[in-house]
Amino acid sequence: MTDNLHIPRRLEGEPEVNLNPAWSKRQVTSIEQVSLNAVIQVLIQRGICTEADLIAEEARQRAVEQTREAMPALHFSPVQTLSERQVHRHRREDSNRIRRWASKRHWSRKLGTLLFGWKWHRKKNELEA
């Protein structure tokens, strides 16, 4: 992730970071000692985020936290949605190739009735209705 990170150049007049400041009574020697206030100031100064972004994110996190506290035992169950096939409700095509062939003409239907005992019914085309 850090490979794709773009850090903007320093602005004109922006001071260099002194890792060992002599003016501080308490010297910062590791990243764990950097305050959150300092991180926010650097983010805003560099233009990585704005104050409005930070306020909006804080409001979102507080809202999520409040809903968790208000409804601790609320469990959601998955709901099955209709697939594309169920929405259009196409009639299932006959898997028997001979029966499908025989359904095309009157004489072939008669032959299928005599040989295999198939019964034929007229079906309304559901797509045209």
PDB file of C-alpha atoms in Angstrom, residues 41-85:
ATOM      1  CA  GLN A  41      -2.442  19.331  11.858  1.00  0.00           C
ATOM      2  CA  VAL A  42      -0.028  17.731   9.365  1.00  0.00           C
ATOM      3  CA  LEU A  43      -2.903  16.101   7.447  1.00  0.00           C
ATOM      4  CA  ILE A  44      -4.723  19.424   7.149  1.00  0.00           C
ATOM      5  CA  GLN A  45      -1.604  21.445   6.260  1.00  0.00           C
ATOM      6  CA  ARG A  46      -0.559  19.012   3.533  1.00  0.00           C
ATOM      7  CA  GLY A  47      -4.053  19.032   2.046  1.00  0.00           C
ATOM      8  CA  ILE A  48      -4.558  15.311   2.478  1.00  0.00           C
ATOM      9  CA  CYS A  49      -7.878  15.922   4.215  1.00  0.00           C
ATOM     10  CA  THR A  50      -9.909  18.900   5.332  1.00  0.00           C
ATOM     11  CA  GLU A  51     -11.520  19.804   8.631  1.00  0.00           C
ATOM     12  CA  ALA A  52     -14.921  19.057   7.093  1.00  0.00           C
ATOM     13  CA  ASP A  53     -13.770  15.522   6.178  1.00  0.00           C
ATOM     14  CA  LEU A  54     -12.618  14.890   9.737  1.00  0.00           C
ATOM     15  CA  ILE A  55     -15.848  16.263  11.248  1.00  0.00           C
ATOM     16  CA  ALA A  56     -17.990  14.192   8.866  1.00  0.00           C
ATOM     17  CA  GLU A  57     -16.065  11.008   9.674  1.00  0.00           C
ATOM     18  CA  GLU A  58     -16.355  11.658  13.404  1.00  0.00           C
ATOM     19  CA  ALA A  59     -20.126  12.189  13.060  1.00  0.00           C
ATOM     20  CA  ARG A  60     -20.460   8.954  11.074  1.00  0.00           C
ATOM     21  CA  GLN A  61     -18.517   6.947  13.656  1.00  0.00           C
ATOM     22  CA  ARG A  62     -20.583   8.369  16.511  1.00  0.00           C
ATOM     23  CA  ALA A  63     -23.825   7.525  14.703  1.00  0.00           C
ATOM     24  CA  VAL A  64     -22.672   3.945  14.130  1.00  0.00           C
ATOM     25  CA  GLU A  65     -21.658   3.670  17.781  1.00  0.00           C
ATOM     26  CA  GLN A  66     -25.048   4.966  18.960  1.00  0.00           C
ATOM     27  CA  THR A  67     -26.956   2.470  16.825  1.00  0.00           C
ATOM     28  CA  ARG A  68     -24.851  -0.376  18.200  1.00  0.00           C
ATOM     29  CA  GLU A  69     -25.641   0.721  21.750  1.00  0.00           C
ATOM     30  CA  ALA A  70     -29.350   1.178  21.016  1.00  0.00           C
ATOM     31  CA  MET A  71     -29.828  -2.214  19.325  1.00  0.00           C
ATOM     32  CA  PRO A  72     -27.288  -4.661  20.765  1.00  0.00           C
ATOM     33  CA  ALA A  73     -29.299  -7.851  20.197  1.00  0.00           C
ATOM     34  CA  LEU A  74     -30.609  -7.075  16.728  1.00  0.00           C
ATOM     35  CA  HIS A  75     -29.729  -9.851  14.311  1.00  0.00           C
ATOM     36  CA  PHE A  76     -30.346  -9.646  10.588  1.00  0.00           C
ATOM     37  CA  SER A  77     -31.277 -12.677   8.547  1.00  0.00           C
ATOM     38  CA  PRO A  78     -30.584 -12.877   4.813  1.00  0.00           C
ATOM     39  CA  VAL A  79     -33.495 -12.382   2.417  1.00  0.00           C
ATOM     40  CA  GLN A  80     -33.688 -14.246  -0.860  1.00  0.00           C
ATOM     41  CA  THR A  81     -34.220 -11.957  -3.815  1.00  0.00           C
ATOM     42  CA  LEU A  82     -35.722 -12.976  -7.118  1.00  0.00           C
ATOM     43  CA  SER A  83     -33.202 -13.954  -9.744  1.00  0.00           C
ATOM     44  CA  GLU A  84     -33.518 -12.845 -13.352  1.00  0.00           C
ATOM     45  CA  ARG A  85     -35.056 -16.187 -14.241  1.00  0.00           C
TER      46      ARG A  85
END
